[in-house]
mmCIF file of C-alpha atoms in Angstrom:
data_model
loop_
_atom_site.group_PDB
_atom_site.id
_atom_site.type_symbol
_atom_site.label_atom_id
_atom_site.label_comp_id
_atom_site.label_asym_id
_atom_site.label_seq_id
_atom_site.Cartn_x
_atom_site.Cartn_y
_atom_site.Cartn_z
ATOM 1 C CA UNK A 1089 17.840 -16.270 3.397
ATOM 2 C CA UNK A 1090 16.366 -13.806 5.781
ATOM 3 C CA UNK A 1091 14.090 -11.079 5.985
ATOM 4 C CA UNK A 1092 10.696 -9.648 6.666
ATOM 5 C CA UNK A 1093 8.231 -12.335 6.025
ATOM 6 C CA UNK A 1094 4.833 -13.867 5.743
ATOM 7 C CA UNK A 1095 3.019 -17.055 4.514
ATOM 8 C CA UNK A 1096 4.467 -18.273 1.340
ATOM 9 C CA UNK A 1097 6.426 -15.009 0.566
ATOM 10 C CA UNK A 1098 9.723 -13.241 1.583
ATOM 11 C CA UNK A 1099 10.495 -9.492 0.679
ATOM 12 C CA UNK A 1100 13.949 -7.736 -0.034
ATOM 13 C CA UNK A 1101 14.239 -4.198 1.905
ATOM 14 C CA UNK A 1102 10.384 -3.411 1.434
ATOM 15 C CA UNK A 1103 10.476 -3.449 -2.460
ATOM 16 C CA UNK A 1104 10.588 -6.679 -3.930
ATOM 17 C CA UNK A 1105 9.262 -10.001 -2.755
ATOM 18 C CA UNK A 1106 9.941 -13.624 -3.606
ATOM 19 C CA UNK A 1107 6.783 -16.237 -3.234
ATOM 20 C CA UNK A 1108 7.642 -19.874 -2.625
ATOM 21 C CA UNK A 1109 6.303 -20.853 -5.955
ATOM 22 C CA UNK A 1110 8.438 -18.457 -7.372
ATOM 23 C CA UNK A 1111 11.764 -20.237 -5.396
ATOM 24 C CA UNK A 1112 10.193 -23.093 -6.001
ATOM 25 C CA UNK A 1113 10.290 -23.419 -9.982
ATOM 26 C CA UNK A 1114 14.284 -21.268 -9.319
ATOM 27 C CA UNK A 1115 15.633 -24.489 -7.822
ATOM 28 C CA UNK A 1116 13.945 -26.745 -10.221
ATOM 29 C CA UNK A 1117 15.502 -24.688 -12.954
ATOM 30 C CA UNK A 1118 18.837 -25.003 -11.298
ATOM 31 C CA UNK A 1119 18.108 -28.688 -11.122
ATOM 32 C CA UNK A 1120 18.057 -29.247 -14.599
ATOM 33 C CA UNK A 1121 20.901 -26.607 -15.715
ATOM 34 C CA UNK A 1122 23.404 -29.213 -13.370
ATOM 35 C CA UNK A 1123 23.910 -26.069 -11.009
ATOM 36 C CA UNK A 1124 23.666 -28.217 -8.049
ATOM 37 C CA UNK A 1125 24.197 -31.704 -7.039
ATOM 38 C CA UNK A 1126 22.866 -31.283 -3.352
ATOM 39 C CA UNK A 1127 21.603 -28.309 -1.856
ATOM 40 C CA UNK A 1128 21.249 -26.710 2.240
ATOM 41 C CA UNK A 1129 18.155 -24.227 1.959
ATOM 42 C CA UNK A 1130 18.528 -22.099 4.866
ATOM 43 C CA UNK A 1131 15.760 -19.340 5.500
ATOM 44 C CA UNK A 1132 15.266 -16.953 8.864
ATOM 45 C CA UNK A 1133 11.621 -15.649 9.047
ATOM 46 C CA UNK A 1134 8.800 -15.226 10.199
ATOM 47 C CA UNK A 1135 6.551 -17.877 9.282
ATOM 48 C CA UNK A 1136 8.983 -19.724 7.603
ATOM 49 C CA UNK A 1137 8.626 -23.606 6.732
ATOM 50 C CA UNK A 1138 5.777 -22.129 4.118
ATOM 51 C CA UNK A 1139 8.635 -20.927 2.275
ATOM 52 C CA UNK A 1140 9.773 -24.466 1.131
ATOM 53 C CA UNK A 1141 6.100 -26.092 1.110
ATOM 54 C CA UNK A 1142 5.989 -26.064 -2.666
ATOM 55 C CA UNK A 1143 9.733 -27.986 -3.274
ATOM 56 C CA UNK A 1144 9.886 -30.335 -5.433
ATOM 57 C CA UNK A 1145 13.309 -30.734 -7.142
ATOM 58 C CA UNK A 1146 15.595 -33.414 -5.627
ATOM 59 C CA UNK A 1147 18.228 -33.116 -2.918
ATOM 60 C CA UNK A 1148 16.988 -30.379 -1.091
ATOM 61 C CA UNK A 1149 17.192 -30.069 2.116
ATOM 62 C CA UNK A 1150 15.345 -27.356 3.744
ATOM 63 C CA UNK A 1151 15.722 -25.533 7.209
ATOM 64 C CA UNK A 1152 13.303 -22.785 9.031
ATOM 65 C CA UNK A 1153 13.349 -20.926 11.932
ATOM 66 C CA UNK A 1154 9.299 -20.899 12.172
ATOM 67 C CA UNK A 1155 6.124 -22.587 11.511
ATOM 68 C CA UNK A 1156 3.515 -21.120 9.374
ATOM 69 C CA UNK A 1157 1.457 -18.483 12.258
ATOM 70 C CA UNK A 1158 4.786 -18.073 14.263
ATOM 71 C CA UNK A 1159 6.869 -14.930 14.365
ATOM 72 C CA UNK A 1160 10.639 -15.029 14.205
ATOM 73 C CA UNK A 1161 12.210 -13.228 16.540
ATOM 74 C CA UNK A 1162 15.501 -10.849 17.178
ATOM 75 C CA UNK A 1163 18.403 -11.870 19.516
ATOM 76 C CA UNK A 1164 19.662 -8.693 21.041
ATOM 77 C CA UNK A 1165 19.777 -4.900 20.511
ATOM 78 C CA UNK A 1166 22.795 -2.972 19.541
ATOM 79 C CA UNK A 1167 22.661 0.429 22.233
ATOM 80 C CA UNK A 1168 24.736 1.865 19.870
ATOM 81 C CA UNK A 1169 22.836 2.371 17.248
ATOM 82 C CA UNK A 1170 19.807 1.106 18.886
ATOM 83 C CA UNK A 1171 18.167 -1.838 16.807
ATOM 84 C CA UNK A 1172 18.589 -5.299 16.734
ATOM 85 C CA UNK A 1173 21.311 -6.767 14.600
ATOM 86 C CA UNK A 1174 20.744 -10.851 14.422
ATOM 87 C CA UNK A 1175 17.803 -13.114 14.781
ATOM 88 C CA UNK A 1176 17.576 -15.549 17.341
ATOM 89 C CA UNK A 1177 17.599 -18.433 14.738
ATOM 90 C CA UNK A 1178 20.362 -16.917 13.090
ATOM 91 C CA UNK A 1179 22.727 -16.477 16.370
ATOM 92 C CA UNK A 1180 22.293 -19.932 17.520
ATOM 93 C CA UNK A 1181 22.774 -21.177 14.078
ATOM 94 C CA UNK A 1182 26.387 -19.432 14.016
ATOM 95 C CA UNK A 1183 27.241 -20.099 17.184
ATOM 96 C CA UNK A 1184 26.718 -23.585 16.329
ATOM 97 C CA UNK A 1185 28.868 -23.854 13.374
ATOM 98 C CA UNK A 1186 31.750 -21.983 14.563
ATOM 99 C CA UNK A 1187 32.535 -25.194 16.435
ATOM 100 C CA UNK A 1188 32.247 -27.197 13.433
ATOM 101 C CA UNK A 1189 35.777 -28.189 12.397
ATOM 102 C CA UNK A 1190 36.523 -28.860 7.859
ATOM 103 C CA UNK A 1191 37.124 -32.582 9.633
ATOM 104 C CA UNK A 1192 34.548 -32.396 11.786
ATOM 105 C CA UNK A 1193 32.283 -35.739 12.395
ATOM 106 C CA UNK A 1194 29.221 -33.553 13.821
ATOM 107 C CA UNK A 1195 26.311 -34.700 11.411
ATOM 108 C CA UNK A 1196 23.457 -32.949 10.055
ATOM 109 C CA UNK A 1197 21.194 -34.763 12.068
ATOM 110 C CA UNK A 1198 22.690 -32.456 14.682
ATOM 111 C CA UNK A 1199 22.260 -29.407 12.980
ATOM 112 C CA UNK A 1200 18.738 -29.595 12.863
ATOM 113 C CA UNK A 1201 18.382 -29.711 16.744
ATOM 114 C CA UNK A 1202 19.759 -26.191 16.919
ATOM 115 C CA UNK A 1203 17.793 -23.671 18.735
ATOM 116 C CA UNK A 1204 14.977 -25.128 20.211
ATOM 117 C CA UNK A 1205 11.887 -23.767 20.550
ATOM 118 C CA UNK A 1206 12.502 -22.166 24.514
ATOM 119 C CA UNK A 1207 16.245 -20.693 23.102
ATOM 120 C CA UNK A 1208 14.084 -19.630 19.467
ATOM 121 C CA UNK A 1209 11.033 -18.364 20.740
ATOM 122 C CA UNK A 1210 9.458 -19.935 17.815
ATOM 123 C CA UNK A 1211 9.356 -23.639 16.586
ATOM 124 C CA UNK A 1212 12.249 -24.466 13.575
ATOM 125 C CA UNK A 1213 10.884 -27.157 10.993
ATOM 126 C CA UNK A 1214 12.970 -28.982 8.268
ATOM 127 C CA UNK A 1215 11.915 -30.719 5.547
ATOM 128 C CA UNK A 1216 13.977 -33.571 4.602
ATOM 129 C CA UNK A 1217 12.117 -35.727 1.803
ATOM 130 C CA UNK A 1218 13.641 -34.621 -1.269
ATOM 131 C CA UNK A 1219 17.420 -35.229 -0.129
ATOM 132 C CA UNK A 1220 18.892 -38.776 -1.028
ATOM 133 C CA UNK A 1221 20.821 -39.195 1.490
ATOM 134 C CA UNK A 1222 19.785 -39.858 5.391
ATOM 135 C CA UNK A 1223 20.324 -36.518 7.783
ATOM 136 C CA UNK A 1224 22.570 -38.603 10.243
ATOM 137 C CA UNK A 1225 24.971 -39.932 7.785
ATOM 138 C CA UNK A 1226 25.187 -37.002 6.194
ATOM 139 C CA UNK A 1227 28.029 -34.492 7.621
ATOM 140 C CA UNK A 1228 27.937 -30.697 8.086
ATOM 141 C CA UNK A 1229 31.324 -30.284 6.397
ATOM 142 C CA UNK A 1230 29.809 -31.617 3.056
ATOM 143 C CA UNK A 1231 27.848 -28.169 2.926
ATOM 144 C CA UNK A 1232 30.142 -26.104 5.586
ATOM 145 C CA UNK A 1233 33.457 -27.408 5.399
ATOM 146 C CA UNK A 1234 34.801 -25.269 1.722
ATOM 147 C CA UNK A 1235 38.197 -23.791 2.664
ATOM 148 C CA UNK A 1236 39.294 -22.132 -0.630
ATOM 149 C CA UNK A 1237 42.595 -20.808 -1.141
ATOM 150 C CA UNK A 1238 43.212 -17.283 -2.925
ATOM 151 C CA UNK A 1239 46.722 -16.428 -4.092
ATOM 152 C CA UNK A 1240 47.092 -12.898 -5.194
ATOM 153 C CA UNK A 1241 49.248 -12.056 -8.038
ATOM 154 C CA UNK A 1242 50.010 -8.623 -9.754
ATOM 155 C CA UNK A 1243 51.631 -10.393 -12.816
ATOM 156 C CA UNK A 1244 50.026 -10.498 -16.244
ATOM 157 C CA UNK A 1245 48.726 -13.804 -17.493
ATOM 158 C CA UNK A 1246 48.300 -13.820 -21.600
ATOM 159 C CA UNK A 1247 45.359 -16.784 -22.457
ATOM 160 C CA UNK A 1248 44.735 -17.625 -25.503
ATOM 161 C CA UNK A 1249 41.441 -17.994 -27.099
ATOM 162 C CA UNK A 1250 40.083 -21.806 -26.284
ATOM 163 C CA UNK A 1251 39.839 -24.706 -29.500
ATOM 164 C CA UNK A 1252 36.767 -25.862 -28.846
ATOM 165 C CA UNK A 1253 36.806 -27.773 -31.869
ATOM 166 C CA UNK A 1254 39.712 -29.777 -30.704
ATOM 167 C CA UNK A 1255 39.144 -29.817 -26.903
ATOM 168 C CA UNK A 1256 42.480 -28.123 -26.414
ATOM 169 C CA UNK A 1257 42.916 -26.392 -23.264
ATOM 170 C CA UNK A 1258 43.854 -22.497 -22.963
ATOM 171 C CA UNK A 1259 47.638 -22.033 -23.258
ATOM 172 C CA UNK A 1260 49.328 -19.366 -20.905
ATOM 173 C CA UNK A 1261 52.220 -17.032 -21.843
ATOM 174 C CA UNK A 1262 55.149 -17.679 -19.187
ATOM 175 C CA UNK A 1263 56.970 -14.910 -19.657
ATOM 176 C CA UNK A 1264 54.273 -12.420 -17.714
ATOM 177 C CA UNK A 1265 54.901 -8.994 -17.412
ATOM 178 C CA UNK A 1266 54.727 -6.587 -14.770
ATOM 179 C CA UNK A 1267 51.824 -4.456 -15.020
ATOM 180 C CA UNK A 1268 52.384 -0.704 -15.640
ATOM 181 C CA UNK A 1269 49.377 1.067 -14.528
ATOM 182 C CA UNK A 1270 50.217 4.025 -12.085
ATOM 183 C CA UNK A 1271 48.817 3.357 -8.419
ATOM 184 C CA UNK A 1272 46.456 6.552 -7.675
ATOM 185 C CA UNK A 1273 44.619 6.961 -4.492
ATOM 186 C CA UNK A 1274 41.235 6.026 -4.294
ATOM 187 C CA UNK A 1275 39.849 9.065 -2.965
ATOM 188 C CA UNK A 1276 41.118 12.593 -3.665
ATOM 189 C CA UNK A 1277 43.765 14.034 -1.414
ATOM 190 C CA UNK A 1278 44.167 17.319 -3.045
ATOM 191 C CA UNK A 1279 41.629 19.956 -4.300
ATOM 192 C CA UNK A 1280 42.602 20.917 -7.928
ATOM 193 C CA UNK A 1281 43.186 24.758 -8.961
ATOM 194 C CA UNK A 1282 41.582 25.354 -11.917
ATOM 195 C CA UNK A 1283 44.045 27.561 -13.993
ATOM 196 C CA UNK A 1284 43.767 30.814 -15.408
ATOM 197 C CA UNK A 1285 41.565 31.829 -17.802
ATOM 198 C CA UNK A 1286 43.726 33.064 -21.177
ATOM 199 C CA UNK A 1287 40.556 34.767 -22.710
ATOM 200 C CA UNK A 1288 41.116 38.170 -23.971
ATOM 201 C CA UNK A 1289 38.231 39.215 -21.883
ATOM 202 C CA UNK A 1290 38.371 37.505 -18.777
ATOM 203 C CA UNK A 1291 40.224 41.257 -16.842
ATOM 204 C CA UNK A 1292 37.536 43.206 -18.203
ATOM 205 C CA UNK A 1293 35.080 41.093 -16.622
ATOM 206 C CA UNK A 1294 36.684 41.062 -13.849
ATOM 207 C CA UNK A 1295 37.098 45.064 -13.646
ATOM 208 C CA UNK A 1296 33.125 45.583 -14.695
ATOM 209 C CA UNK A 1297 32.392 43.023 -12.084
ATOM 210 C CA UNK A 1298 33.876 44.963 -9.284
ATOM 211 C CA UNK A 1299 32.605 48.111 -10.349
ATOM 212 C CA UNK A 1300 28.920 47.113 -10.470
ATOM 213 C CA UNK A 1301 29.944 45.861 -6.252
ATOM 214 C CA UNK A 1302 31.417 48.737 -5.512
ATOM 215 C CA UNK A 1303 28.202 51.000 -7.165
ATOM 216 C CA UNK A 1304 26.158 48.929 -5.103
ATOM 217 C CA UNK A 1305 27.768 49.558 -2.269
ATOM 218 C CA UNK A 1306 27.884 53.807 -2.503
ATOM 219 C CA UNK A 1307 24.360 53.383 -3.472
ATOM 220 C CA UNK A 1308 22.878 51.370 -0.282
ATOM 221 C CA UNK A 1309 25.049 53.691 2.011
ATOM 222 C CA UNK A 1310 23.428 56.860 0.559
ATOM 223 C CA UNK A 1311 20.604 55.729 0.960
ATOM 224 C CA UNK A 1312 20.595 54.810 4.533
ATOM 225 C CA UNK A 1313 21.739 58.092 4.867
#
């Protein structure tokens, strides 16, 4: 997470804010819904670490990029649109784990050395009591080594409605079917012409309308004569 910041809260685009209680009792709720098994709370701002004070569900591990009365601080400026574009915290942190391989051995123990405090400009904590397992036996990849694979398909797949009675699993239609929507272009290329107007009256108006103009007209050149 990342944002403007305080103690013990963390707002959204200067509207809405988050307190730590409030993340707090999220992840606890998470906890007992089986959302997570283990979980890598990252968080860039100022005054950070007070943002995971008030934990208390297990395996969370918790990373800041500042203690509480510490600022967080930007990288670099973009001239081009002049303002800054990534945290120091935040640059280090990627430049870190774009070296980390899916098979990588590097360890989380590691991790939490990134950007020290004369790279940071502000002091990172961690807080490492609620996860099971120990930080140097633990390896990045388990959190940052997900390589998904997304095949894209424009056939039609028929499922059938799931027997949850019987545990049966949804059955798929092999004989798919080409889909036969039109493709249209996102955005307009053409202006439409409205057509014609068939109403009886529509020349009439048109012929009253360009008499009243043309009135006008005589009628402001007389009188700047």
């Amino acid at each position: 997470m990342t944002g403007h910041g305080g103690e013990d809260f963390l707002k959204f685009q200067d509207a809405e804010e988050v307190s730590n209680v409030e993340l707090a009792d999220a992840f606890e709720q998470m906890w007992q819904k089986r959302r997570y098994n283990e979980l890598l709370f990252i968080i860039d701002t100022c005054q950070a670490v007070s943002m995971f004070s008030r934990f208390y569900s297990p395996n969370l591990m918790a990373i800041a990029s500042s203690q509480i009365g510490e600022d967080s601080l930007s990288h670099h400026v973009d001239p081009a649109i002049g303002v800054y574009i990534i945290d120091r915290y935040t640059y280090h942190l990627l430049e870190f784990l774009e070296r980390v391989k899916p098979g990588s051995s590097k360890t989380m123990d590691q991790l939490l050395k990134v950007c020290p405090p004369h790279h940071c400009i502000s002091t990172p904590g961690f807080s490492t009591h609620l996860f099971a397992r120990s930080t140097d036996r633990t390896l990045i990849s388990d959190f940052f080594g997900s390589v998904r694979t997304v095949d894209l398909s424009d056939d039609v797949v028929r499922w059938t409605a799931r027997n949850t009675s019987r545990g049966n699993s949804p059955e798929i239609d092999e004989t798919s079917e080409k889909s036969n929507f039109a493709s249209v272009d996102q955005f307009l290329t053409e202006i439409p012409t409205a057509e014609k107007s068939k109403h009886p009256m529509s020349e009439t108006a048109s012929l009253a309308l360009l008499f009243v103009v043309v009135s006008l007209t005589i009628k402001t050149f007389c009188d700047f004569r």
